[in-house]
Coordinates of C-alpha atoms in Angstrom, one line a residue:
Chain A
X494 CA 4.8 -27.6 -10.5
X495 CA 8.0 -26.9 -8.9
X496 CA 7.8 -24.6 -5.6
X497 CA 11.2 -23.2 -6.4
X498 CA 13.1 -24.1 -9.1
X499 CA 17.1 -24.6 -8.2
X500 CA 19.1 -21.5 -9.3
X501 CA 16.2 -19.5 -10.0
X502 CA 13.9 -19.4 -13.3
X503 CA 15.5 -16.2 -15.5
X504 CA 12.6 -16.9 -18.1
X505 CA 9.2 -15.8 -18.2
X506 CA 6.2 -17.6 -18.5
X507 CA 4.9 -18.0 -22.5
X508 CA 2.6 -14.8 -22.8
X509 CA 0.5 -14.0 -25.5
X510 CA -1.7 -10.7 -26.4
X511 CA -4.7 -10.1 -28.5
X512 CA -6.1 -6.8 -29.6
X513 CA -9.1 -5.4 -30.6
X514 CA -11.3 -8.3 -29.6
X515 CA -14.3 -5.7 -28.4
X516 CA -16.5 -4.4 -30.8
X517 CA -17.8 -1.5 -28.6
X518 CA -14.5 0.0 -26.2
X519 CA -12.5 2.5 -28.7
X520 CA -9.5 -0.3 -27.6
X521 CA -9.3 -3.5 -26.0
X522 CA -6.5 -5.9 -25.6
X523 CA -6.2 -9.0 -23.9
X524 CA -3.0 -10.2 -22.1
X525 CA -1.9 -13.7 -21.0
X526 CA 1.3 -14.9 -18.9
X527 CA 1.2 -18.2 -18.2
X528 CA -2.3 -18.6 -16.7
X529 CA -2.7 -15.4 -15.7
X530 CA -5.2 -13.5 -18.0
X531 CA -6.6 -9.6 -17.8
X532 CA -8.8 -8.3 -19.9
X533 CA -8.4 -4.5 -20.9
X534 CA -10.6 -2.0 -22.4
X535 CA -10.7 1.6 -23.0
X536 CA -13.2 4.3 -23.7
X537 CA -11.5 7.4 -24.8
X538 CA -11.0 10.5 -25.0
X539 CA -14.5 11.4 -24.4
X540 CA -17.0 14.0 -22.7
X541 CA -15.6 13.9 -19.2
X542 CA -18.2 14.9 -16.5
X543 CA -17.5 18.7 -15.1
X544 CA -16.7 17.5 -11.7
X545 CA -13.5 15.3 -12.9
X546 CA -12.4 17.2 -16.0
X547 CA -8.9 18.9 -15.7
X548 CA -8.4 22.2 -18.0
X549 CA -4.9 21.6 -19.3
X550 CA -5.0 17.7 -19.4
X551 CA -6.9 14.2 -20.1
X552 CA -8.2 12.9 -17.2
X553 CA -7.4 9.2 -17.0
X554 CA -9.5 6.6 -14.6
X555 CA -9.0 3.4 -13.7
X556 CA -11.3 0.5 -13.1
X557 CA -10.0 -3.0 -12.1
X558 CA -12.5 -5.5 -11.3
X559 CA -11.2 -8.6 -9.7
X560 CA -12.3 -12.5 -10.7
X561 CA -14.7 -13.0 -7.6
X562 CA -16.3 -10.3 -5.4
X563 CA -16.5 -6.6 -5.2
X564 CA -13.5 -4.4 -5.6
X565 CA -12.1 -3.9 -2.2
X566 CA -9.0 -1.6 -1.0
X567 CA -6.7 -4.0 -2.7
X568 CA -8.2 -3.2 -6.1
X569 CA -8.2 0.5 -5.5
X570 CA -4.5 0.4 -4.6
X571 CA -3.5 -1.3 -7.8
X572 CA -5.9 1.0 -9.6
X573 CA -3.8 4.0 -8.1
X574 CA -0.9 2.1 -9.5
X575 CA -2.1 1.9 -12.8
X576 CA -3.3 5.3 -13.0
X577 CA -0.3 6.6 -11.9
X578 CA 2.0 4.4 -14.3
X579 CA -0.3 5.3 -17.7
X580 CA -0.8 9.4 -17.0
X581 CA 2.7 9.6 -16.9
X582 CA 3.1 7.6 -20.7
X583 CA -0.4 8.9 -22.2
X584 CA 0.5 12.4 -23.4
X585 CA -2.8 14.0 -21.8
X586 CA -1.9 17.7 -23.0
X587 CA -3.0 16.4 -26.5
X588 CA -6.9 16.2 -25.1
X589 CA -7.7 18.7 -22.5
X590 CA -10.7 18.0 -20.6
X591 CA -11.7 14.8 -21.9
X592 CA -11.7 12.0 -19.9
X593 CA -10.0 8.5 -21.0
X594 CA -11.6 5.2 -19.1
X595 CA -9.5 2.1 -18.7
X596 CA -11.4 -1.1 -17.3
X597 CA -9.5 -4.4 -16.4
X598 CA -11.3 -7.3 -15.7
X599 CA -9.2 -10.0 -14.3
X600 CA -10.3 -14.0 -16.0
X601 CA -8.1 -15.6 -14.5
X602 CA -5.1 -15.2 -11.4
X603 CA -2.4 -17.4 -11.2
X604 CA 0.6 -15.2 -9.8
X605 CA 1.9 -11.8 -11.3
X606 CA -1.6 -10.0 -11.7
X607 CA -0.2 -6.7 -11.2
X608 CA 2.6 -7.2 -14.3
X609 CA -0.4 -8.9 -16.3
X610 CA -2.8 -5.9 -15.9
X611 CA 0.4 -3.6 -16.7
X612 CA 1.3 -4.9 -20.1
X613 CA -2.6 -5.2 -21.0
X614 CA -2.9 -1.7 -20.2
X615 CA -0.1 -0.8 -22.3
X616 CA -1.9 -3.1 -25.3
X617 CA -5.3 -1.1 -24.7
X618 CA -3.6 2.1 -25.1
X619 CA -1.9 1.1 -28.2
X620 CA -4.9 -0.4 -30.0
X621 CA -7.2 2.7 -28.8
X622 CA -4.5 4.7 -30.4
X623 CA -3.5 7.2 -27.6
X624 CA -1.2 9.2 -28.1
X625 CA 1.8 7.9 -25.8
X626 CA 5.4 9.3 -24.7
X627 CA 6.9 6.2 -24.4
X628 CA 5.7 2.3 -23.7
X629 CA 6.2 0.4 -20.5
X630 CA 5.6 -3.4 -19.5
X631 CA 5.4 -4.7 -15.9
X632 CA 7.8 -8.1 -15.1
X633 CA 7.1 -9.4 -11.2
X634 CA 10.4 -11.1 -10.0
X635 CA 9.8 -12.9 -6.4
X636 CA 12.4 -13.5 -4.2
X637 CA 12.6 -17.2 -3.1
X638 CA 13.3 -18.4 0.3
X639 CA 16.3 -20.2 -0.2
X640 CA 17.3 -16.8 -1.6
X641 CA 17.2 -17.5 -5.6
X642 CA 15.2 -15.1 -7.8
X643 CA 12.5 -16.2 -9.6
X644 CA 10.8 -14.3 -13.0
X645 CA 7.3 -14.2 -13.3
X646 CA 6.4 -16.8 -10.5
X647 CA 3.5 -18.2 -10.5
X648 CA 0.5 -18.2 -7.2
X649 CA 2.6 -20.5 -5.0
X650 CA 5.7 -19.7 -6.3
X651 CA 4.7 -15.9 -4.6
X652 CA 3.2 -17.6 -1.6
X653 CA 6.6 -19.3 -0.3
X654 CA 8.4 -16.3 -1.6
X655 CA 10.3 -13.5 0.9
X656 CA 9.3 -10.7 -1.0
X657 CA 8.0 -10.1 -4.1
X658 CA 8.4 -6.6 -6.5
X659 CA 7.1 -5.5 -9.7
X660 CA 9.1 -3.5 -12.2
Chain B
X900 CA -1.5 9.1 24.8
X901 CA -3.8 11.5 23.1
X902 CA -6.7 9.5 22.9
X903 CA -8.0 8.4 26.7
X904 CA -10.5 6.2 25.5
X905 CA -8.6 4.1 22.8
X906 CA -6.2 1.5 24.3
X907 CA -3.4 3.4 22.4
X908 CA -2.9 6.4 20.6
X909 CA -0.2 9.3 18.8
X910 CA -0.2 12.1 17.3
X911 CA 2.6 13.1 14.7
X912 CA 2.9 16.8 13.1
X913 CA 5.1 16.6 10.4
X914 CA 6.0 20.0 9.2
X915 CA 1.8 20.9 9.3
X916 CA 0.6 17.2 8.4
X917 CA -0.8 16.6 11.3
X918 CA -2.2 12.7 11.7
X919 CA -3.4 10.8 15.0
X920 CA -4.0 7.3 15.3
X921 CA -5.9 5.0 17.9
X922 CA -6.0 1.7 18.5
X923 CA -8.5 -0.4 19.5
X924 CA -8.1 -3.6 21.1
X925 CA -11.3 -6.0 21.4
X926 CA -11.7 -9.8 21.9
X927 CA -12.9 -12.5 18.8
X928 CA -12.4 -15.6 17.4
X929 CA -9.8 -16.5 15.2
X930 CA -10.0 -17.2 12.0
X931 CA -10.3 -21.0 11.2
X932 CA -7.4 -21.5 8.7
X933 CA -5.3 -20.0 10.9
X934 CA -6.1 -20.5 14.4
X935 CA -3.2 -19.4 16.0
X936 CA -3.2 -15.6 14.5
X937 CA -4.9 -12.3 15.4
X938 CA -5.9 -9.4 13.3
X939 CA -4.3 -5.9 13.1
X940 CA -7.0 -3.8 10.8
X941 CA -5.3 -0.6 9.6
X942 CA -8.3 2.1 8.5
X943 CA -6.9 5.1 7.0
X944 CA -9.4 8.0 6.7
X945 CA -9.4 11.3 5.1
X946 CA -12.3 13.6 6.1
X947 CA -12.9 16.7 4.7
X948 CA -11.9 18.9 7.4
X949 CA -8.7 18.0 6.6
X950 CA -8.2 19.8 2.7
X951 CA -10.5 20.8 0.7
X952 CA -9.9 18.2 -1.8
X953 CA -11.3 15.7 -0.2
X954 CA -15.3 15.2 0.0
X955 CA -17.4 13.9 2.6
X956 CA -18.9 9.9 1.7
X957 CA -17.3 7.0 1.3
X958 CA -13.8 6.4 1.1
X959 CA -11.8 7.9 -1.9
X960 CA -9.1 6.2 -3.7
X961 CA -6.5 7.3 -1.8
X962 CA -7.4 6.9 1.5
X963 CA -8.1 3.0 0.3
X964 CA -4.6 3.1 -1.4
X965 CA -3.0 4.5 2.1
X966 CA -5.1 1.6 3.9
X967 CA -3.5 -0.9 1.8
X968 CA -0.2 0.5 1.7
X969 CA -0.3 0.5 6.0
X970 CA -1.4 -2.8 6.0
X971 CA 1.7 -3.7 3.6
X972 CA 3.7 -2.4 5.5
X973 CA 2.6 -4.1 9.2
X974 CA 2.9 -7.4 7.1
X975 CA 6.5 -7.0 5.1
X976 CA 8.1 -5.4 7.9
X977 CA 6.6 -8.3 10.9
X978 CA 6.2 -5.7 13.1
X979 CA 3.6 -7.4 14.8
X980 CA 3.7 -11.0 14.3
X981 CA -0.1 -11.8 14.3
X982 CA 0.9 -15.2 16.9
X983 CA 1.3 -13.2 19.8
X984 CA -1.8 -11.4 19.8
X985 CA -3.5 -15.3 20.1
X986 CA -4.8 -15.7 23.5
X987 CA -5.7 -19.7 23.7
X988 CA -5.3 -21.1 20.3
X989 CA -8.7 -21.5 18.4
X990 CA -10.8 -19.9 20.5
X991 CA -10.0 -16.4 21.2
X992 CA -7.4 -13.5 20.2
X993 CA -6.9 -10.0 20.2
X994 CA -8.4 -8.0 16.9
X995 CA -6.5 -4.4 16.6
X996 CA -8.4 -1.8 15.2
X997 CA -5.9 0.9 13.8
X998 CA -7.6 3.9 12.7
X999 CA -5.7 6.4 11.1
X1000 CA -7.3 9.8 10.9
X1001 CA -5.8 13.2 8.9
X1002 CA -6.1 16.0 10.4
X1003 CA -4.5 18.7 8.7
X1004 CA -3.7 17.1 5.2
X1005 CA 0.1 19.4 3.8
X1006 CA 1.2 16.3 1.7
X1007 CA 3.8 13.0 2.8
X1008 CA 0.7 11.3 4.3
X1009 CA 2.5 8.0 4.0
X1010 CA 5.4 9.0 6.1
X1011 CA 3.1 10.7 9.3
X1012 CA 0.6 7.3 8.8
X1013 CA 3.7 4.9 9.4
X1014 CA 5.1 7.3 12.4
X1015 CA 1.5 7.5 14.1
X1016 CA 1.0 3.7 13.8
X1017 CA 4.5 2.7 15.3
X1018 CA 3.8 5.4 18.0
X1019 CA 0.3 4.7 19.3
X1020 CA 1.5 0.6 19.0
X1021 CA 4.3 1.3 21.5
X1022 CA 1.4 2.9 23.5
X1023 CA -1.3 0.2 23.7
X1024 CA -1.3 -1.7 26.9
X1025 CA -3.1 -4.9 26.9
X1026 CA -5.2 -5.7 29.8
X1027 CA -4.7 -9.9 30.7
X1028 CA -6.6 -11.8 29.3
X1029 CA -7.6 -15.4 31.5
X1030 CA -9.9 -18.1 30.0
X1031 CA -11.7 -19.8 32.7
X1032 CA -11.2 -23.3 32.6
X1033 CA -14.9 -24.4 34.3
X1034 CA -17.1 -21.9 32.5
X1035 CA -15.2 -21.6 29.1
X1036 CA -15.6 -17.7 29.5
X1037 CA -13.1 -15.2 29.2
X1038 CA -11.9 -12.8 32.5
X1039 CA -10.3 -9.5 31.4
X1040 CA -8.2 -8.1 34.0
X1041 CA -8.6 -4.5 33.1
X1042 CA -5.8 -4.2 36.3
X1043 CA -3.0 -6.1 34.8
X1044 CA -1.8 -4.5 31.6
X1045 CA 1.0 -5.5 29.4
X1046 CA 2.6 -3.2 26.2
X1047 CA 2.3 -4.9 23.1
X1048 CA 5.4 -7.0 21.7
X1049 CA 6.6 -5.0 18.6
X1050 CA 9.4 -6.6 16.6
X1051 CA 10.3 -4.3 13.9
X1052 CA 9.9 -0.1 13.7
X1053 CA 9.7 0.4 10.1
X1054 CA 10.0 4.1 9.1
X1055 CA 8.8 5.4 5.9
X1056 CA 10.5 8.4 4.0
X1057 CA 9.0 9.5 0.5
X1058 CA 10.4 11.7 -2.0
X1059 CA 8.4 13.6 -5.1
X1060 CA 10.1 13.3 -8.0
X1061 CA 10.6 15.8 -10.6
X1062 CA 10.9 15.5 -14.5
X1063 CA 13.6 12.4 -13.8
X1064 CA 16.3 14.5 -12.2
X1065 CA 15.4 16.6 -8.8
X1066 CA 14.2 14.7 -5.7
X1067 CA 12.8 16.5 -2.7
X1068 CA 12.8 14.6 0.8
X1069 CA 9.1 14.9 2.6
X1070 CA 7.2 16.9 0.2
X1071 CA 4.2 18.9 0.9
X1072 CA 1.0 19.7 -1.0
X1073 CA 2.0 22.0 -3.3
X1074 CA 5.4 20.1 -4.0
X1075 CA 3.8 17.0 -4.5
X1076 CA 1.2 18.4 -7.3
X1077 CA 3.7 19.4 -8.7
X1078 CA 5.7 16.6 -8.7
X1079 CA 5.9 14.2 -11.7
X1080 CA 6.1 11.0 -9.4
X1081 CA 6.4 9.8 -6.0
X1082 CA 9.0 7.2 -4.1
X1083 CA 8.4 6.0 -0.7
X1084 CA 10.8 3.4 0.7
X1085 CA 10.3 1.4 3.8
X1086 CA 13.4 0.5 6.0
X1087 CA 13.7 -1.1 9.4
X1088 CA 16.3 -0.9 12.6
X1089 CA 18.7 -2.8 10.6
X1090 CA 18.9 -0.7 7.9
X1091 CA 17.1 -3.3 5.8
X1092 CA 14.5 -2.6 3.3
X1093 CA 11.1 -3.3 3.8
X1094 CA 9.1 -1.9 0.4
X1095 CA 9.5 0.4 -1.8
X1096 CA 6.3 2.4 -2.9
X1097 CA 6.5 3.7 -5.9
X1098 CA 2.9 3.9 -7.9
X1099 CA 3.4 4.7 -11.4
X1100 CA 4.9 8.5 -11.9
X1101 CA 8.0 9.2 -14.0
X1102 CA 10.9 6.7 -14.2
X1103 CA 13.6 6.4 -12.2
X1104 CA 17.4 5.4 -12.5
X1105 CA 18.6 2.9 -10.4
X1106 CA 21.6 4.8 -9.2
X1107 CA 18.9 7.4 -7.8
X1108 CA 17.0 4.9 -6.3
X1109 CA 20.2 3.6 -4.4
X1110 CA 20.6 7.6 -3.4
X1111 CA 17.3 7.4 -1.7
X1112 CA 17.1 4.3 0.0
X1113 CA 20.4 5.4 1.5
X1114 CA 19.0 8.5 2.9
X1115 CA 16.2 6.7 4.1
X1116 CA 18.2 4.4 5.9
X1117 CA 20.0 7.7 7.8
X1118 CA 16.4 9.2 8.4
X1119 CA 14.9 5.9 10.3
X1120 CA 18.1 6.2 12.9
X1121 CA 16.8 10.3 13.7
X1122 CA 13.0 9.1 13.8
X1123 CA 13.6 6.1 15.9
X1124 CA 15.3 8.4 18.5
X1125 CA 12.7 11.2 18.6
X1126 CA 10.2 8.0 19.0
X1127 CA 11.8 6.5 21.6
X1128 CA 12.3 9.6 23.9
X1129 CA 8.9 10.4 23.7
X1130 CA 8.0 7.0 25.1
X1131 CA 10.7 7.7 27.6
X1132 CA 8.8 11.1 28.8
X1133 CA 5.0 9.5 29.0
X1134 CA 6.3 6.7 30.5
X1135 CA 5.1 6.2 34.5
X1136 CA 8.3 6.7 36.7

């Protein structure tokens, strides 16, 4: 495919979503952008251990597990990411110490992981049924090197990019 | 030049943040895709003597976060460009072992990490390195030392944001818990931007974003001079 397409690509990938695919997570949803895929599923709220419950609030956790390997740094950085991005959407107050689990398994990576595991996030929440503030979706724009922006690139698209940012 | 045994080291107080970093420089092969390049290794570690919400045992989330953030930033910003710490192409390079420790943990760890990395950096000194051309071994020349080529000082400011409006500049702990979300942007000498870190936390206009990355811009220019008069002072006359 095209390293960089003239003038920028202003569209995004086709995506697709599927909920409730899991019989045993109170909500899963599974998101796909291009040939990216992340697979979410949540537990939650339930009996959170004494150590991590919070009096006033839901405790949310992250888990991402990447294709191949262990999670390394990289994983816990996006999962700091994530957490950060859903506790301040899920309204916690509702479910004082409980804790809520979210687990993303990544199938397949072909550029803008970090959007794909946002928007399946947001898909889990919805089909557990949490009770949110407000929804949010991730897009990654890359910056190419002959200085046109791309949407959604894909792996080698973000490769040759300058720069790359998720909002 | 806190640390006498570590090939370069700093230590930055912010406000009470106190965080020191030494780096270690030691000899390996290169990797084989890229056999021109050396390694910087950023390690950022939070014991538990430094607040008491951190435990002792492996590392916690965001110490691994702060690792990966540091190592972001070394790459975005090309501070080091990984070809000049090659020695002879293929065979041997330098491998620099940043480890940033917290001491005294008062919030804006990101900002006091990126300060005590650019520091102790502009305090390494190299020893030469000679590969013998008969034996195929390599001669360090702990005599003959050379400081370290940095191309870019990237300085980090972070703000805490509250409930969408208020934004304070360099928060500590007790700010930052409070705090609904968290900004740090990345600029270097230019006045460019580097990165912008912002994980998750409330949401931000763009207007306010501009606001910050303009103050940002004005705070690199006061930290860059306070850096480079203190390598002025330790420097041998």
């Amino acid at each position: 495919e095209p390293l960089s397409e003239p003038g920028g690509r202003c569209r995004l990938r086709p995506f697709c979503c599927e909920q409730g695919l899991l019989s045993r997570p109170d909500g899963s949803a599974a998101f796909l952008q291009g040939d990216t895929s992340v697979l979410a599923g949540l537990y939650g709220p339930a009996e959170a251990k004494l150590s991590k419950e919070l009096p006033d609030r839901a405790a949310l956790e992250v888990l991402l597990r990447p294709k191949v390997g262990l999670p390394g740094v990289l994983e816990r950085s996006r999962e700091q990411q994530l957490r950060q991005t859903c506790e301040a959407v899920v309204l916690g107050v509702l479910h004082p110490r409980t804790a809520i689990t979210l687990v993303l398994q990544v199938l397949s990576d072909a550029g803008s992981l970090l959007s794909c595991c946002l928007n399946a996030a947001c898909m889990g929440l919805l089909d557990a049924g949490l009770p949110l503030s407000s929804l949010f979706c991730g897009v990654t724009c890359a910056l190419g090197p002959d200085g046109t922006i791309t949407l959604d690139p894909t792996a080698r698209q973000e490769q040759v990019s300058l720069g790359t940012g998720v909002l | 030049g806190s640390i006498t045994t570590a090939d370069g080291s700093a230590l930055v107080k912010l406000g009470n943040t106190t965080v020191i970093c030494g780096v270690k420089a030691e000899l390996a092969a290169p990797a084989a895709d890229s056999a021109n390049k050396g390694y910087i290794v950023p390690n950022v570690e939070l014991p538990s003597l430094c607040s008491e919400r951190f435990r002792s045992g492996p590392p916690g989330e965001e110490a691994q976060a702060a690792s990966q953030f540091i190592a972001d930033v070394i790459e975005n910003s090309q501070m080091i460009v990984k070809e000049d710490l090659c020695i002879a192409n293929g065979k041997l390079a330098w491998v620099l072992y940043c480890d940033i420790i917290c001491l005294d943990y008062d919030g804006n760890l990101l900002d006091a990490s990126v300060f005590a990395l650019l520091a102790a950096l502009k305090n390494v000194q190299l020893p030469s390195v000679i590969i013998n051309e008969e034996t195929g071994l390599s001669e360090v020349n702990l005599k003959q030392k050379t400081p370290l080529t940095i191309r870019k000082h990237p300085v980090a400011t972070s703000f805490a944001i509250f409930d969408d409006t208020l934004l304070i500049v360099d928060p500590t702990t007790e700010e930052e818990d409070l705090a609904t979300g968290t900004v740090t942007i990345v600029t270097d000498e230019e006045g460019r931007l580097c990165s912008v870190h912002k994980p998750g936390g409330s949401p931000l206009t763009g207007a306010k974003l501009q606001d910050c990355i303009t103050r940002a811009v004005t705070r690199h220019k006061e930290v860059k001079k306070l850096i480079d008069k203190v390598i002025k002072s330790i420097m041998p006359k």
